Amino acid sequence: MQQNGSSSSSGSDGCSRERQALSFSPLPAATTRVRRFIQERRTLPLPRVMVVFSAAGDTEKPGDAMSSSDSTEDDLRKPASPTPNLALSKPLRSSLNTQEQEFPEVISLNVGGTYFTTRLSTLRRYEDTMLAAMFSGRHYIPRDADGRYFIDRDGAYFGDILNFLREGELPHQDRVRAVHREAQYYSIGPLLDRLEDIQPLTGEKVRQAFLDLLPYYKDNLERIVEIAKLRAMQKKARFAKLKICVYKEEMPITPYERPLFNSLRFERSDSEAKLFEHHCEVDVSFGPWEAVADVYDLLHCIVSDLAERGIAAEQQCIGVCDKHLINHYYCKRPIYEFKITWW
């Protein structure tokens, strides 16, 4: 019994010794490496800048000594947060972007090879213009070999633009159209308004108000040019002839019936009006319209617009359509022969 008791007590003492041995066992090798690493890092010089990238999805597994030691090493490698540096760099970068270019008081310009000299305030006279925007400092302007600011535009009428910006001077009448185009390019609204109130642009506005009654006018003008060109090329001729109908009246009636049917177009129904609809045997037809301007005014527009394009045109009346419509009604629309000369 004593032997059993002694054996049991000796067994319990062995268990307690094992527990003490387990509780006071040395740290794992991984933890020891970490401590040694920390001690070595204290003596070694640390780099000033070090960037370590780590995946956001990586997580530590509990109980993994190696992974915990690696994460500890990563934490030690990471430098201080760079957020203050980024915050300081943002205003620096924005200040570089918003820095405006400075110009001298006297500006030398090269406009398509023509040289001009003017004051900076002259170019900035009106804020909503292209020149004011160019020389506001927000845009880059190229320079030529001599340092002049270069504008890739014909400079033939740029002097007229500067004269208006300087003292409101308007160009001579024969230069108004060309200067108006330049004012449109440079978006100089006050100059456009002034030019449109003088000849020949004022007359052009009145003329255009009449042509707006014929929305097909430009298309018909193009058709005249195309037909005349094809016929001249086919016949190998210097000129080509076309038949063009130009009429103002809405309902075709003879001159003898006009006093008796002044209200003819207002009293007819739609079905009766269709009986008078027809197409004259001509190349191009203009009409009808309701305005004070008559047939001769429209003929003048056609000839002058062709001349504007460098095309010489002559016209003469060669008769009327004279096509029978219904009962005693005949088409009396005038027919004009246009002669287009190419050279």
Coordinates of C-alpha atoms in Angstrom, one line a residue:
M1 CA 0.0 0.0 0.0
Q2 CA 2.8 2.3 0.8
Q3 CA 4.4 1.4 -2.4
N4 CA 1.3 2.2 -4.3
G5 CA 1.0 5.5 -2.4
S6 CA 4.5 6.4 -3.1
S7 CA 4.1 5.5 -6.7
S8 CA 1.0 7.6 -7.0
S9 CA 2.7 10.5 -5.3
S10 CA 5.6 10.1 -7.5
G11 CA 3.3 10.1 -10.5
S12 CA 1.6 13.3 -9.4
D13 CA 5.0 14.9 -8.9
G14 CA 6.0 13.9 -12.4
C15 CA 2.8 15.4 -13.8
S16 CA 3.4 18.7 -12.0
R17 CA 7.0 18.8 -13.2
E18 CA 5.8 18.3 -16.8
R19 CA 3.3 21.1 -16.3
Q20 CA 6.0 23.3 -15.0
A21 CA 8.2 22.3 -17.8
L22 CA 5.5 23.2 -20.3
S23 CA 4.6 26.5 -18.7
F24 CA 8.2 27.7 -18.5
S25 CA 9.3 26.3 -21.8
P26 CA 11.4 28.7 -24.0
L27 CA 9.7 30.9 -26.6
P28 CA 9.3 29.4 -30.1
A29 CA 12.1 29.8 -32.6
A30 CA 10.1 32.2 -34.7
T31 CA 9.6 34.6 -31.8
T32 CA 13.3 34.4 -31.0
R33 CA 14.1 35.4 -34.6
V34 CA 11.8 38.3 -34.3
R35 CA 13.6 39.6 -31.2
R36 CA 17.0 39.0 -32.7
F37 CA 15.8 40.9 -35.8
I38 CA 14.6 43.8 -33.7
Q39 CA 17.8 44.0 -31.9
E40 CA 19.8 44.0 -35.2
R41 CA 17.5 46.6 -36.6
R42 CA 18.3 49.0 -33.8
T43 CA 22.0 48.9 -34.7
L44 CA 21.6 49.1 -38.4
P45 CA 20.9 52.4 -40.2
L46 CA 17.4 52.6 -41.5
P47 CA 16.7 53.8 -45.0
R48 CA 15.0 57.2 -45.4
V49 CA 12.3 56.1 -47.9
M50 CA 10.8 52.6 -48.2
V51 CA 7.6 51.7 -49.9
V52 CA 6.0 48.2 -49.2
F53 CA 3.0 47.1 -51.1
S54 CA 0.8 44.5 -49.4
A55 CA -2.4 42.9 -50.6
A56 CA -5.5 44.2 -48.8
G57 CA -7.1 40.7 -48.8
D58 CA -4.2 39.0 -46.9
T59 CA -5.2 38.2 -43.3
E60 CA -3.2 36.5 -40.5
K61 CA -4.2 33.0 -39.6
P62 CA -4.4 32.5 -35.8
G63 CA -1.8 30.2 -34.5
D64 CA 0.6 30.6 -37.4
A65 CA 3.9 31.7 -35.9
M66 CA 5.7 32.2 -39.2
S67 CA 2.9 34.4 -40.7
S68 CA 2.8 36.5 -37.6
S69 CA 6.5 37.0 -37.7
D70 CA 6.4 38.0 -41.4
S71 CA 3.6 40.5 -40.7
T72 CA 5.7 41.9 -37.9
E73 CA 8.7 42.3 -40.2
D74 CA 6.4 44.0 -42.8
D75 CA 5.2 46.4 -40.1
L76 CA 8.7 47.3 -39.2
R77 CA 9.6 47.9 -42.9
K78 CA 6.8 50.3 -43.5
P79 CA 7.8 54.0 -43.3
A80 CA 5.7 56.8 -41.9
S81 CA 2.4 57.6 -43.7
P82 CA 3.1 59.7 -46.8
T83 CA -0.3 61.5 -46.6
P84 CA 1.2 64.8 -45.5
N85 CA 3.5 64.8 -48.5
L86 CA 0.6 64.2 -50.9
A87 CA -1.3 67.0 -49.2
L88 CA 1.5 69.4 -49.7
S89 CA 2.0 68.4 -53.3
K90 CA -1.6 69.1 -54.3
P91 CA -1.5 72.8 -53.9
L92 CA 1.9 72.9 -55.6
R93 CA 0.5 71.1 -58.6
S94 CA -2.6 73.2 -58.8
S95 CA -0.6 76.4 -58.6
L96 CA 1.5 75.3 -61.6
N97 CA -1.7 74.6 -63.6
T98 CA -3.3 77.9 -62.8
Q99 CA -0.3 80.0 -63.4
E100 CA -1.1 82.4 -66.2
Q101 CA 1.3 83.5 -68.9
E102 CA 2.4 87.1 -68.7
F103 CA 2.6 89.4 -71.8
P104 CA 4.5 92.6 -72.4
E105 CA 2.6 95.8 -72.8
V106 CA 3.5 96.1 -76.5
I107 CA 2.7 93.0 -78.5
S108 CA 4.4 92.1 -81.8
L109 CA 2.2 89.9 -84.1
N110 CA 2.8 87.8 -87.1
V111 CA -0.6 87.2 -88.8
G112 CA 0.0 84.9 -91.8
G113 CA 3.3 86.6 -92.6
T114 CA 2.2 90.2 -92.1
Y115 CA 3.6 92.0 -89.1
F116 CA 1.7 94.2 -86.7
T117 CA 2.5 95.9 -83.4
T118 CA -0.2 97.0 -80.9
R119 CA -0.8 97.3 -77.2
L120 CA -2.0 94.4 -75.1
S121 CA -5.0 96.5 -74.0
T122 CA -6.1 96.9 -77.6
L123 CA -6.3 93.1 -78.1
R124 CA -8.2 92.8 -74.8
R125 CA -10.6 95.6 -75.6
Y126 CA -13.7 93.3 -75.7
E127 CA -13.7 90.4 -73.4
D128 CA -15.9 88.0 -75.4
T129 CA -13.6 87.9 -78.4
M130 CA -11.1 85.4 -79.7
L131 CA -8.2 87.8 -79.4
A132 CA -9.0 88.6 -75.8
A133 CA -9.1 84.9 -75.0
M134 CA -5.8 84.2 -76.8
F135 CA -4.0 86.9 -74.8
S136 CA -5.6 86.3 -71.5
G137 CA -2.7 84.1 -70.4
R138 CA -4.7 80.9 -70.3
H139 CA -3.7 79.6 -73.7
Y140 CA -0.4 78.8 -75.4
I141 CA 0.4 81.0 -78.4
P142 CA 3.3 79.9 -80.7
R143 CA 6.0 82.4 -81.7
D144 CA 8.0 82.8 -84.9
A145 CA 11.8 82.8 -85.2
D146 CA 11.9 86.5 -84.2
G147 CA 9.7 86.0 -81.1
R148 CA 6.5 87.5 -82.6
Y149 CA 3.2 85.9 -81.6
F150 CA 1.9 83.9 -84.6
I151 CA -1.7 83.8 -85.8
D152 CA -2.3 81.4 -88.6
R153 CA -4.7 83.6 -90.6
D154 CA -4.5 85.9 -93.7
G155 CA -3.4 89.3 -92.4
A156 CA -4.7 91.3 -95.4
Y157 CA -7.6 92.7 -93.3
F158 CA -6.2 92.3 -89.8
G159 CA -5.2 96.0 -89.9
D160 CA -8.9 96.9 -90.2
I161 CA -9.6 94.7 -87.1
L162 CA -7.0 96.6 -85.1
N163 CA -8.2 100.0 -86.3
F164 CA -11.7 99.2 -85.0
L165 CA -10.3 97.9 -81.6
R166 CA -8.2 101.0 -81.3
E167 CA -10.7 103.8 -82.0
G168 CA -13.8 102.2 -83.6
E169 CA -12.8 103.0 -87.2
L170 CA -14.8 101.1 -89.8
P171 CA -13.4 99.9 -93.2
H172 CA -14.1 101.4 -96.6
Q173 CA -17.3 100.1 -98.3
D174 CA -15.4 97.9 -100.8
R175 CA -13.7 96.1 -97.8
V176 CA -16.8 95.6 -95.6
R177 CA -17.6 92.1 -96.7
A178 CA -14.1 90.8 -96.2
V179 CA -13.7 92.5 -92.9
H180 CA -17.1 91.1 -91.8
R181 CA -15.7 87.6 -92.5
E182 CA -12.6 88.3 -90.4
A183 CA -14.8 89.8 -87.6
Q184 CA -16.8 86.5 -87.6
Y185 CA -13.6 84.5 -87.3
Y186 CA -12.3 86.6 -84.4
S187 CA -15.8 86.7 -82.8
I188 CA -15.8 90.5 -82.5
G189 CA -19.5 91.1 -81.9
P190 CA -19.5 95.0 -81.7
L191 CA -17.7 95.1 -85.1
L192 CA -20.2 92.7 -86.6
D193 CA -23.1 94.8 -85.4
R194 CA -21.6 98.0 -86.9
L195 CA -20.8 96.4 -90.2
E196 CA -24.3 95.0 -90.6
D197 CA -25.8 98.4 -90.3
I198 CA -23.9 99.9 -93.3
Q199 CA -23.8 99.1 -97.0
P200 CA -23.5 96.6 -98.6
L201 CA -24.5 94.4 -95.7
T202 CA -27.7 96.3 -94.9
G203 CA -28.9 95.7 -98.5
E204 CA -27.9 92.1 -98.2
K205 CA -30.1 91.7 -95.2
V206 CA -33.1 93.2 -97.0
R207 CA -32.4 91.0 -100.0
Q208 CA -32.1 87.9 -97.9
A209 CA -35.5 88.7 -96.3
F210 CA -37.0 88.4 -99.8
L211 CA -35.0 85.2 -100.7
D212 CA -36.2 83.6 -97.5
L213 CA -39.6 83.3 -99.2
L214 CA -38.0 80.8 -101.5
P215 CA -36.4 78.2 -99.3
Y216 CA -35.3 76.2 -102.4
Y217 CA -33.4 79.2 -103.9
K218 CA -29.9 77.9 -103.0
D219 CA -30.7 74.4 -104.2
N220 CA -32.0 75.7 -107.5
L221 CA -28.9 77.9 -107.9
E222 CA -26.7 74.8 -107.5
R223 CA -28.8 72.9 -110.0
I224 CA -28.3 75.7 -112.6
V225 CA -24.6 75.5 -112.2
E226 CA -24.5 71.7 -112.5
I227 CA -26.7 71.5 -115.5
A228 CA -24.8 74.2 -117.4
K229 CA -21.5 72.5 -116.6
L230 CA -22.7 69.1 -117.8
R231 CA -24.1 70.4 -121.0
A232 CA -21.0 72.4 -121.8
M233 CA -18.8 69.4 -121.2
Q234 CA -21.0 67.1 -123.3
K235 CA -21.0 69.4 -126.2
K236 CA -17.4 70.6 -125.7
A237 CA -18.8 74.1 -125.9
R238 CA -17.8 77.4 -124.4
F239 CA -21.3 78.1 -123.0
A240 CA -24.5 76.3 -122.2
K241 CA -28.1 77.4 -122.4
L242 CA -30.9 76.6 -119.9
K243 CA -34.7 77.3 -119.8
I244 CA -35.7 78.7 -116.4
C245 CA -39.3 79.5 -115.4
V246 CA -39.7 82.5 -113.0
Y247 CA -43.2 83.3 -111.9
K248 CA -44.8 85.2 -109.0
E249 CA -48.5 84.4 -109.3
E250 CA -49.8 81.5 -107.4
M251 CA -52.6 80.7 -109.9
P252 CA -51.8 80.8 -113.6
I253 CA -54.3 83.0 -115.5
T254 CA -54.0 85.0 -118.7
P255 CA -53.6 88.8 -118.5
Y256 CA -57.1 89.1 -120.1
E257 CA -58.7 87.2 -117.2
R258 CA -56.9 89.0 -114.4
P259 CA -59.5 91.8 -113.9
L260 CA -62.3 89.3 -113.7
F261 CA -60.6 86.8 -111.3
N262 CA -58.9 89.0 -108.7
S263 CA -60.0 86.6 -105.9
L264 CA -59.6 83.5 -108.0
R265 CA -57.2 81.7 -105.7
F266 CA -59.2 82.3 -102.6
E267 CA -62.5 81.0 -104.0
R268 CA -61.3 77.7 -105.4
S269 CA -61.4 74.5 -103.4
D270 CA -58.4 72.2 -103.0
S271 CA -59.7 69.7 -105.6
E272 CA -60.1 72.5 -108.1
A273 CA -56.7 74.0 -107.3
K274 CA -55.0 70.7 -108.1
L275 CA -56.3 71.0 -111.7
F276 CA -54.0 74.0 -112.2
E277 CA -50.9 72.2 -110.7
H278 CA -48.4 71.3 -113.4
H279 CA -44.7 71.5 -114.1
C280 CA -43.5 73.6 -117.0
E281 CA -41.1 71.9 -119.4
V282 CA -38.0 73.8 -118.2
D283 CA -34.7 73.0 -116.4
V284 CA -35.4 74.9 -113.2
S285 CA -38.4 76.7 -111.9
F286 CA -38.7 79.5 -109.3
G287 CA -42.1 80.6 -107.8
P288 CA -44.6 81.4 -106.6
W289 CA -44.1 84.0 -103.8
E290 CA -46.0 86.8 -102.2
A291 CA -44.0 90.0 -101.9
V292 CA -43.6 93.4 -103.5
A293 CA -40.4 92.2 -105.2
D294 CA -41.3 91.0 -108.7
V295 CA -39.8 88.6 -111.3
Y296 CA -37.1 91.0 -112.4
D297 CA -35.9 91.3 -108.8
L298 CA -35.4 87.6 -108.6
L299 CA -33.7 87.4 -112.0
H300 CA -31.3 90.1 -110.7
C301 CA -30.6 87.9 -107.6
I302 CA -29.8 84.9 -109.7
V303 CA -27.4 86.7 -112.1
S304 CA -25.6 88.5 -109.2
D305 CA -25.2 85.3 -107.2
L306 CA -23.7 83.5 -110.1
A307 CA -21.4 86.4 -110.7
E308 CA -20.4 86.2 -107.1
R309 CA -19.1 82.7 -107.9
G310 CA -17.3 83.9 -111.0
I311 CA -19.9 82.6 -113.4
A312 CA -21.0 84.9 -116.2
A313 CA -24.7 84.6 -116.9
E314 CA -27.0 86.4 -119.4
Q315 CA -30.8 86.0 -119.5
Q316 CA -33.7 87.0 -121.8
C317 CA -37.4 86.1 -121.9
I318 CA -38.2 83.8 -124.8
G319 CA -42.0 83.4 -124.2
V320 CA -44.5 81.8 -121.9
C321 CA -45.4 78.2 -121.1
D322 CA -48.8 78.4 -122.8
K323 CA -49.8 74.9 -121.7
H324 CA -53.6 74.2 -121.6
L325 CA -54.9 73.4 -118.2
I326 CA -58.7 73.2 -118.1
N327 CA -61.5 74.9 -120.1
H328 CA -60.2 78.2 -121.3
Y329 CA -57.3 78.4 -118.7
Y330 CA -53.7 78.3 -120.0
C331 CA -50.4 78.5 -118.2
K332 CA -48.8 81.9 -118.8
R333 CA -45.7 81.5 -116.8
P334 CA -42.7 83.4 -118.4
I335 CA -39.8 81.3 -119.6
Y336 CA -36.3 82.8 -119.6
E337 CA -33.2 81.5 -121.4
F338 CA -30.0 81.7 -119.4
K339 CA -26.7 81.6 -121.2
I340 CA -23.9 80.5 -118.9
T341 CA -20.4 81.3 -120.3
W342 CA -17.5 79.2 -118.9
W343 CA -14.5 80.9 -120.5

